[in-house]
Each structure stands twice: as structure tokens, then as C-alpha cells.
CSV table of C-alpha atoms in Angstrom, one decimal:
chain,number,residue,atom,x,y,z
A,1112,MET,CA,3.9,-12.7,27.6
A,1113,PRO,CA,3.4,-14.4,30.9
A,1114,GLU,CA,0.0,-16.0,30.3
A,1115,THR,CA,1.1,-19.0,28.2
A,1116,THR,CA,3.8,-21.3,29.7
A,1117,GLY,CA,7.0,-21.6,27.8
A,1118,LEU,CA,6.1,-19.0,25.3
A,1119,THR,CA,9.0,-16.9,23.9
A,1120,CYS,CA,8.9,-13.8,21.8
A,1121,ARG,CA,11.4,-12.6,19.3
A,1122,GLU,CA,11.8,-9.9,16.7
A,1123,GLU,CA,14.8,-11.4,14.8
A,1124,VAL,CA,13.8,-13.0,11.5
A,1125,ARG,CA,15.3,-16.4,10.5
A,1126,PRO,CA,15.2,-18.4,7.3
A,1127,GLY,CA,13.0,-21.0,8.9
A,1128,ASP,CA,10.3,-18.4,9.4
A,1129,ARG,CA,9.4,-18.6,5.7
A,1130,GLU,CA,7.9,-22.1,6.2
A,1131,GLU,CA,6.5,-21.4,9.6
A,1132,VAL,CA,4.7,-18.2,8.6
A,1133,GLY,CA,3.3,-19.9,5.6
A,1134,ARG,CA,2.1,-22.8,7.7
A,1135,VAL,CA,0.4,-20.6,10.4
A,1136,VAL,CA,-1.2,-18.2,7.8
A,1137,ARG,CA,-2.6,-21.2,5.8
A,1138,ALA,CA,-3.8,-23.0,9.0
A,1139,THR,CA,-6.0,-20.1,10.0
A,1140,GLY,CA,-8.2,-20.6,6.9
A,1141,PHE,CA,-8.7,-16.9,6.7
A,1142,PHE,CA,-6.4,-16.1,3.8
A,1143,SER,CA,-6.3,-17.0,0.1
A,1144,GLU,CA,-3.3,-18.8,-1.3
A,1145,GLU,CA,-2.2,-15.5,-2.9
A,1146,GLU,CA,-2.3,-13.8,0.4
A,1147,ALA,CA,-0.3,-16.6,2.0
A,1148,MET,CA,2.3,-16.2,-0.6
A,1149,ILE,CA,2.4,-12.5,0.1
A,1150,ALA,CA,2.9,-13.2,3.8
A,1151,VAL,CA,5.9,-15.4,3.0
A,1152,GLU,CA,7.3,-12.8,0.5
A,1153,LEU,CA,7.4,-10.2,3.3
A,1154,VAL,CA,9.6,-12.6,5.4
A,1155,GLU,CA,11.8,-13.1,2.4
A,1156,GLU,CA,12.0,-9.3,1.8
A,1157,ARG,CA,13.1,-8.9,5.4
A,1158,LEU,CA,15.7,-11.6,5.2
A,1159,ALA,CA,17.1,-10.1,2.0
A,1160,LYS,CA,17.1,-6.4,3.0
A,1161,GLY,CA,16.9,-6.2,6.8
A,1162,GLU,CA,15.2,-3.2,8.3
A,1163,ALA,CA,15.5,-1.4,5.0
A,1164,SER,CA,12.7,-3.7,3.7
A,1165,GLY,CA,10.3,-1.7,5.9
A,1166,TYR,CA,9.0,-5.0,7.4
A,1167,PHE,CA,9.2,-5.7,11.1
A,1168,PHE,CA,8.2,-8.9,12.8
A,1169,LEU,CA,7.2,-10.2,16.1
A,1170,PHE,CA,7.1,-14.0,16.5
A,1171,ALA,CA,5.6,-16.0,19.4
A,1172,GLU,CA,6.8,-19.5,19.7
A,1173,GLN,CA,6.8,-22.4,22.0
A,1174,GLU,CA,9.5,-25.1,22.0
A,1175,GLY,CA,10.6,-23.8,18.6
A,1176,ARG,CA,7.2,-24.0,17.0
A,1177,LEU,CA,5.6,-20.8,15.7
A,1178,LEU,CA,2.2,-20.1,17.4
A,1179,GLY,CA,1.6,-16.7,16.0
A,1180,TYR,CA,3.2,-13.6,14.6
A,1181,ALA,CA,2.7,-10.0,13.6
A,1182,CYS,CA,4.2,-8.1,10.7
A,1183,PHE,CA,4.2,-4.3,10.6
A,1184,GLY,CA,6.1,-1.4,9.2
A,1185,PRO,CA,6.2,2.4,8.6
A,1186,ILE,CA,4.0,3.7,5.8
A,1187,PRO,CA,6.2,5.4,3.2
A,1188,GLY,CA,5.4,9.1,2.9
A,1189,SER,CA,3.9,9.3,6.4
A,1190,VAL,CA,5.8,10.7,9.3
A,1191,HIS,CA,4.1,8.7,12.0
A,1192,SER,CA,1.7,6.1,10.5
A,1193,TRP,CA,2.4,2.4,10.6
A,1194,ASP,CA,0.7,-0.5,8.9
A,1195,LEU,CA,-0.1,-3.7,10.7
A,1196,TYR,CA,0.3,-5.9,7.7
A,1197,TRP,CA,-0.3,-9.3,9.3
A,1198,ILE,CA,-1.4,-10.8,12.6
A,1199,ALA,CA,-2.1,-14.5,12.7
A,1200,VAL,CA,-2.4,-17.1,15.4
A,1201,ASP,CA,-2.2,-20.9,14.8
A,1202,PRO,CA,-5.8,-22.2,15.4
A,1203,ALA,CA,-4.2,-24.8,17.8
A,1204,ALA,CA,-3.1,-21.8,20.0
A,1205,GLN,CA,-6.1,-19.6,19.6
A,1206,GLY,CA,-8.5,-18.6,22.5
A,1207,LYS,CA,-5.7,-17.9,25.0
A,1208,GLY,CA,-5.2,-14.2,24.4
A,1209,LEU,CA,-2.1,-14.7,22.2
A,1210,GLY,CA,-3.5,-12.4,19.4
A,1211,ARG,CA,-4.1,-9.7,22.0
A,1212,GLN,CA,-0.6,-10.1,23.4
A,1213,LEU,CA,1.0,-10.0,20.0
A,1214,MET,CA,-1.0,-6.9,19.1
A,1215,ALA,CA,0.0,-5.1,22.4
A,1216,GLN,CA,3.7,-5.9,22.1
A,1217,ALA,CA,3.7,-5.0,18.3
A,1218,GLU,CA,2.2,-1.6,19.3
A,1219,ARG,CA,4.9,-1.1,21.9
A,1220,LEU,CA,7.6,-1.8,19.3
A,1221,MET,CA,6.0,0.5,16.8
A,1222,ALA,CA,5.5,3.3,19.3
A,1223,ARG,CA,9.2,3.0,20.3
A,1224,ARG,CA,10.1,3.6,16.6
A,1225,GLY,CA,7.9,6.7,16.4
A,1226,ALA,CA,4.5,5.3,15.4
A,1227,ARG,CA,1.5,7.5,16.4
A,1228,ARG,CA,-1.1,5.9,14.3
A,1229,VAL,CA,-1.5,2.2,13.4
A,1230,TYR,CA,-3.6,1.1,10.5
A,1231,ALA,CA,-5.0,-2.3,9.9
A,1232,ASP,CA,-7.1,-3.4,7.0
A,1233,THR,CA,-9.5,-6.3,6.7
A,1234,SER,CA,-12.3,-7.5,4.5
A,1235,SER,CA,-15.9,-6.5,4.9
A,1236,ARG,CA,-17.1,-10.0,4.2
A,1237,PRO,CA,-19.3,-11.7,6.9
A,1238,GLN,CA,-16.6,-14.3,7.7
A,1239,TYR,CA,-14.2,-11.6,8.8
A,1240,GLU,CA,-16.6,-10.4,11.5
A,1241,PRO,CA,-14.4,-12.0,14.2
A,1242,THR,CA,-11.4,-10.2,12.8
A,1243,ARG,CA,-13.2,-6.8,12.9
A,1244,ALA,CA,-14.5,-7.5,16.4
A,1245,PHE,CA,-10.9,-8.3,17.4
A,1246,TYR,CA,-9.6,-5.0,16.2
A,1247,LEU,CA,-12.5,-3.1,17.9
A,1248,ALA,CA,-11.7,-4.9,21.2
A,1249,GLN,CA,-8.1,-3.8,20.9
A,1250,GLY,CA,-9.0,-0.1,20.7
A,1251,TYR,CA,-9.1,0.3,16.9
A,1252,ARG,CA,-12.0,2.1,15.3
A,1253,GLN,CA,-13.3,1.8,11.8
A,1254,GLU,CA,-12.1,4.8,9.7
A,1255,ALA,CA,-13.2,3.9,6.2
A,1256,LEU,CA,-14.9,1.3,4.1
A,1257,LEU,CA,-13.8,1.0,0.5
A,1258,ALA,CA,-16.7,-0.8,-1.2
A,1259,ASP,CA,-15.9,-3.7,-3.6
A,1260,PHE,CA,-12.2,-3.1,-3.1
A,1261,TYR,CA,-11.0,-6.7,-3.1
A,1262,ALA,CA,-13.8,-8.0,-5.3
A,1263,VAL,CA,-17.5,-7.4,-5.9
A,1264,ALA,CA,-19.2,-7.5,-2.4
A,1265,ASP,CA,-15.8,-7.7,-0.7
A,1266,GLY,CA,-14.8,-4.3,0.6
A,1267,LYS,CA,-11.8,-3.1,2.5
A,1268,VAL,CA,-12.4,-2.0,6.0
A,1269,ILE,CA,-9.7,0.3,7.4
A,1270,PHE,CA,-9.2,0.5,11.1
A,1271,VAL,CA,-7.0,2.9,12.9
A,1272,LYS,CA,-5.6,3.2,16.5
A,1273,PRO,CA,-3.8,6.3,17.7
A,1274,LEU,CA,-0.9,5.5,20.0
A,1275,PRO,CA,0.2,7.7,22.9
A,1276,ALA,CA,3.2,9.9,22.3
B,1149,MET,CA,-3.0,12.2,-27.8
B,1150,PRO,CA,-3.7,14.5,-30.8
B,1151,GLU,CA,-4.0,17.8,-28.9
B,1152,THR,CA,-0.3,18.6,-28.5
B,1153,THR,CA,1.9,18.6,-31.6
B,1154,GLY,CA,4.8,16.2,-31.7
B,1155,LEU,CA,3.7,14.4,-28.5
B,1156,THR,CA,4.5,10.7,-28.3
B,1157,CYS,CA,3.3,8.2,-25.8
B,1158,ARG,CA,5.1,5.0,-24.7
B,1159,GLU,CA,4.7,2.3,-22.1
B,1160,GLU,CA,8.2,0.9,-22.3
B,1161,VAL,CA,10.5,1.9,-19.4
B,1162,ARG,CA,14.1,2.9,-20.2
B,1163,PRO,CA,17.0,3.6,-17.9
B,1164,GLY,CA,16.9,7.3,-18.7
B,1165,ASP,CA,13.4,7.5,-17.2
B,1166,ARG,CA,15.0,7.4,-13.7
B,1167,GLU,CA,16.4,11.0,-14.1
B,1168,GLU,CA,13.4,12.3,-16.2
B,1169,VAL,CA,10.8,11.1,-13.7
B,1170,GLY,CA,12.8,12.6,-10.8
B,1171,ARG,CA,13.1,15.8,-12.7
B,1172,VAL,CA,9.3,16.1,-13.6
B,1173,VAL,CA,8.2,15.1,-10.1
B,1174,ARG,CA,10.5,17.6,-8.4
B,1175,ALA,CA,9.5,20.3,-10.9
B,1176,THR,CA,5.9,20.1,-10.0
B,1177,GLY,CA,6.7,21.3,-6.5
B,1178,PHE,CA,3.9,19.1,-5.2
B,1179,PHE,CA,6.0,16.3,-3.7
B,1180,SER,CA,8.5,16.0,-0.9
B,1181,GLU,CA,12.0,14.8,-1.6
B,1182,GLU,CA,11.1,11.5,0.0
B,1183,GLU,CA,8.2,11.1,-2.4
B,1184,ALA,CA,10.4,12.0,-5.3
B,1185,MET,CA,12.8,9.3,-4.3
B,1186,ILE,CA,9.9,6.8,-4.1
B,1187,ALA,CA,8.8,7.8,-7.6
B,1188,VAL,CA,12.3,7.1,-9.0
B,1189,GLU,CA,12.4,3.8,-7.0
B,1190,LEU,CA,9.3,2.6,-8.8
B,1191,VAL,CA,11.0,3.2,-12.1
B,1192,GLU,CA,14.0,1.2,-10.9
B,1193,GLU,CA,11.8,-1.6,-9.6
B,1194,ARG,CA,10.2,-1.8,-13.0
B,1195,LEU,CA,13.6,-1.8,-14.8
B,1196,ALA,CA,14.9,-4.6,-12.5
B,1197,LYS,CA,11.8,-6.8,-12.5
B,1198,GLY,CA,9.7,-6.0,-15.5
B,1199,GLU,CA,5.9,-6.4,-15.2
B,1200,ALA,CA,6.5,-8.7,-12.2
B,1201,SER,CA,7.3,-5.5,-10.3
B,1202,GLY,CA,3.6,-4.7,-10.4
B,1203,TYR,CA,4.4,-1.2,-11.8
B,1204,PHE,CA,3.2,0.0,-15.2
B,1205,PHE,CA,4.0,3.3,-16.8
B,1206,LEU,CA,2.8,5.6,-19.4
B,1207,PHE,CA,5.2,8.4,-20.6
B,1208,ALA,CA,4.3,11.4,-22.7
B,1209,GLU,CA,7.3,13.0,-24.3
B,1210,GLN,CA,8.1,15.6,-27.0
B,1211,GLU,CA,11.4,15.5,-28.9
B,1212,GLY,CA,12.8,13.0,-26.3
B,1213,ARG,CA,12.0,15.2,-23.3
B,1214,LEU,CA,9.5,13.9,-20.7
B,1215,LEU,CA,6.5,16.1,-20.3
B,1216,GLY,CA,4.5,13.9,-18.0
B,1217,TYR,CA,3.8,10.4,-16.9
B,1218,ALA,CA,1.6,8.1,-15.0
B,1219,CYS,CA,2.5,5.0,-12.9
B,1220,PHE,CA,-0.1,2.4,-11.9
B,1221,GLY,CA,-0.5,-1.2,-11.0
B,1222,PRO,CA,-2.8,-4.0,-9.7
B,1223,ILE,CA,-3.4,-4.0,-6.0
B,1224,PRO,CA,-2.1,-7.3,-4.5
B,1225,GLY,CA,-5.0,-9.3,-3.0
B,1226,SER,CA,-7.6,-7.6,-5.1
B,1227,VAL,CA,-9.1,-9.2,-8.2
B,1228,HIS,CA,-9.9,-6.0,-10.1
B,1229,SER,CA,-8.6,-2.9,-8.2
B,1230,TRP,CA,-5.7,-0.9,-9.5
B,1231,ASP,CA,-3.8,1.9,-7.9
B,1232,LEU,CA,-2.8,5.1,-9.7
B,1233,TYR,CA,0.4,5.6,-7.9
B,1234,TRP,CA,1.6,8.7,-9.7
B,1235,ILE,CA,0.5,11.2,-12.3
B,1236,ALA,CA,2.6,14.2,-12.9
B,1237,VAL,CA,3.0,16.8,-15.6
B,1238,ASP,CA,6.0,19.1,-16.0
B,1239,PRO,CA,4.8,22.7,-15.1
B,1240,ALA,CA,6.2,23.9,-18.5
B,1241,ALA,CA,3.6,21.5,-20.2
B,1242,GLN,CA,0.6,22.1,-17.9
B,1243,GLY,CA,-2.7,23.7,-18.8
B,1244,LYS,CA,-2.9,21.9,-22.1
B,1245,GLY,CA,-5.0,18.9,-21.0
B,1246,LEU,CA,-2.0,16.6,-20.8
B,1247,GLY,CA,-2.9,15.3,-17.4
B,1248,ARG,CA,-6.4,14.5,-18.5
B,1249,GLN,CA,-5.0,12.7,-21.6
B,1250,LEU,CA,-2.5,10.7,-19.5
B,1251,MET,CA,-5.3,9.7,-17.1
B,1252,ALA,CA,-7.6,8.6,-19.9
B,1253,GLN,CA,-5.0,6.5,-21.6
B,1254,ALA,CA,-3.8,5.0,-18.3
B,1255,GLU,CA,-7.4,4.0,-17.6
B,1256,ARG,CA,-7.6,2.3,-21.0
B,1257,LEU,CA,-4.4,0.4,-20.3
B,1258,MET,CA,-5.6,-0.7,-16.9
B,1259,ALA,CA,-9.1,-1.7,-18.2
B,1260,ARG,CA,-7.4,-3.8,-20.9
B,1261,ARG,CA,-5.6,-5.7,-18.1
B,1262,GLY,CA,-8.8,-6.3,-16.1
B,1263,ALA,CA,-9.1,-3.2,-13.9
B,1264,ARG,CA,-12.6,-2.4,-12.8
B,1265,ARG,CA,-11.8,0.1,-10.0
B,1266,VAL,CA,-9.0,2.6,-10.0
B,1267,TYR,CA,-7.9,4.1,-6.7
B,1268,ALA,CA,-5.9,7.4,-6.3
B,1269,ASP,CA,-4.8,8.9,-3.1
B,1270,THR,CA,-3.8,12.5,-2.3
B,1271,SER,CA,-3.4,14.8,0.7
B,1272,SER,CA,-6.2,16.6,2.4
B,1273,ARG,CA,-4.0,19.7,2.7
B,1274,PRO,CA,-5.3,23.0,1.2
B,1275,GLN,CA,-2.4,23.1,-1.4
B,1276,TYR,CA,-3.7,19.8,-2.9
B,1277,GLU,CA,-7.1,21.3,-3.7
B,1278,PRO,CA,-6.2,21.5,-7.5
B,1279,THR,CA,-5.2,17.8,-7.4
B,1280,ARG,CA,-8.5,16.8,-5.7
B,1281,ALA,CA,-10.4,19.0,-8.2
B,1282,PHE,CA,-8.5,17.2,-11.0
B,1283,TYR,CA,-9.6,13.8,-9.9
B,1284,LEU,CA,-13.2,14.9,-9.4
B,1285,ALA,CA,-13.2,16.3,-13.0
B,1286,GLN,CA,-11.9,13.0,-14.3
B,1287,GLY,CA,-14.9,11.1,-12.9
B,1288,TYR,CA,-13.3,10.0,-9.5
B,1289,ARG,CA,-15.3,10.4,-6.3
B,1290,GLN,CA,-14.0,10.7,-2.8
B,1291,GLU,CA,-14.4,7.3,-1.0
B,1292,ALA,CA,-12.6,8.0,2.3
B,1293,LEU,CA,-10.7,10.4,4.3
B,1294,LEU,CA,-8.0,9.1,6.7
B,1295,ALA,CA,-7.4,11.9,9.2
B,1296,ASP,CA,-3.8,12.7,10.1
B,1297,PHE,CA,-2.6,9.9,8.0
B,1298,TYR,CA,0.5,11.5,6.5
B,1299,ALA,CA,1.1,13.8,9.5
B,1300,VAL,CA,-0.9,15.9,11.9
B,1301,ALA,CA,-3.5,17.9,9.9
B,1302,ASP,CA,-2.4,16.1,6.7
B,1303,GLY,CA,-4.9,13.4,6.0
B,1304,LYS,CA,-5.1,10.9,3.1
B,1305,VAL,CA,-8.0,11.3,0.7
B,1306,ILE,CA,-8.9,8.2,-1.2
B,1307,PHE,CA,-10.6,8.6,-4.6
B,1308,VAL,CA,-12.1,5.8,-6.7
B,1309,LYS,CA,-13.3,5.5,-10.2
B,1310,PRO,CA,-15.2,2.4,-11.5
B,1311,LEU,CA,-14.2,1.5,-15.0
B,1312,PRO,CA,-16.7,-0.1,-17.4
B,1313,ALA,CA,-16.3,-3.9,-18.0
């Protein structure tokens, strides 16, 4: 990740990531409190169970402060599909390509572990238009729309990106 | 469930259900060993965490022997969508409408807890044609097909059934 000075990347999950992940996810303003708690729970699951949790992380930080992260894992029952559970960038660090870099590096880590298809879900609501545009720009395509999935008039959009073998 | 003599229905999960669920799921011949282990894990999660596990069960048994069961739960992040994770009937008890009765009773239990949409996934492979026909016959409709989701040429078919308020 050469484009932002002093940026470091790590996969190891540390206890302090609980608070930092919660902070970044809430700061985006894109997620409900329930969703933020789920994001933190995934960190806790990983801390408790290691890779057996099924959750893998990629953190981007600068001077010890989390700027953004991705969380992903193999989909149980599938031989080659992985789920991109979370990708979030602190608003203070947005607009510098960090999301794109996190995504590209997460895809490399997934591919190395056998992923051939990456799925990412988001909401169909108008305020998630930038999220959907982000996925499309990273080579994902919309595979399905589950109407009213999250709530009435709040559907689930499923994106997929095939990875090279 | 009046159609089969001596059949009893229960929601409570007991330690013995681990073995019985594994036995029934494997007996169907419809699931991989990995899937059978996941089915048993959901029972264990429920035994360990209770309703906080997010897994709810409905067992149909006769003289203490499990004939079939359903496992379902609320989808995190959704206000009204539930997932029908498992429905399986021992081959020795099939053809008597037990699957249909389990489904109807599971839907009543879900509706009572606020479910307005039930999702059920299955494989697109030819051998799952009876499963897909079963969902369609119970009022589900196909909402999406995720190609190559489970493996090459093994897609995920997503069914949904709206429940009355």
C-alpha cells in the first residue's frame, strides 16, 4: 500500500481491534448500531477461536490508529466461495483509494486460500448507492436482488467477483 | 400434526438431539458430511447458548425416535426476515406429509416471533429438483440463483415466502 505515507497493513487480530473496529464502523455513518455490534462480535470471535472462527481480517493503520479494515471468510458448504463481510474506511481517511487497496489486498489473501468467487452484500436503499458504485468499480457485478430483505423497501443486493485461479 | 399416529412435536432442544439430527440428516443422502456436521453444530450452539444462539428448532418424533426436524432463525441485520436453515425427514418417514407439516408449523412459530419473510436456500444441481419442487409446493418462490456458488456447476437457489402479518 504505497499511496499513503506511513500506512501499515496487518492480518493479525489484537484485543484493541475491538474498540478500533467499532469506532471506524460507527464513524462511517453507514451502519446501524446492531450492525456495528456484529462487526465487533466478529473480531471477538476471531480473538476467541483463531482461524477456526472462519473470520479473516486485514487492517490498515497509521501510527497505531486504524484507518480502515476488511473482514472476510470462507462460506461454509462452498468449496471456493468467500464472503466479504465488512469493508470500512474511517471518513477522515476516505478519498485516497484506501478502500480500493484494502479490497485488492483482501482479494489476494482470499485467492491464496483458494477463493474463486467473492460475494459482497449491501442494501438497495438510495444512501448505499456509493457502496454499490464502489463494488462495481472494483470488478464486482450484481448477481441478485432480494426485495425487502432487511426491511420493507430495503432489499439485499448481492455482488460477486470471480477471482483468477 | 394429526395425520401420523403417535407423532409428537417439540421445540425444546435436548443433548440427545445431536446424534438424532446427525442420523436423520445423513440418512436423507442429500447432504455432504461437512453439511451434516454443520447441522449438528447448530444443535450444539443452541444447547450452549439457548435462544441467544439464534437457532430455533422443531422436532417431530414417534416413540422417542426423531422422524424429522426443522431449524430456523432470525437473520441478523434484518427486522423481519428469517432463514429456514434445515428441514429434513428420515427416509423411513417420508411420503406422509411430514415435511409439509414441519414447514407449516415452523412458519407459524416464526410468524409468532415477528417473521414476515422466510428464506430457504438449496442447490441448483439436478438431484435437488425434488427439494426445489417441495419449496414451490409450500408457497415459496425462487428469488435468485447464484451461479457456481457451492462449486462449479453447483449454484445456490434462494427461495422466499412472505408470511402474513
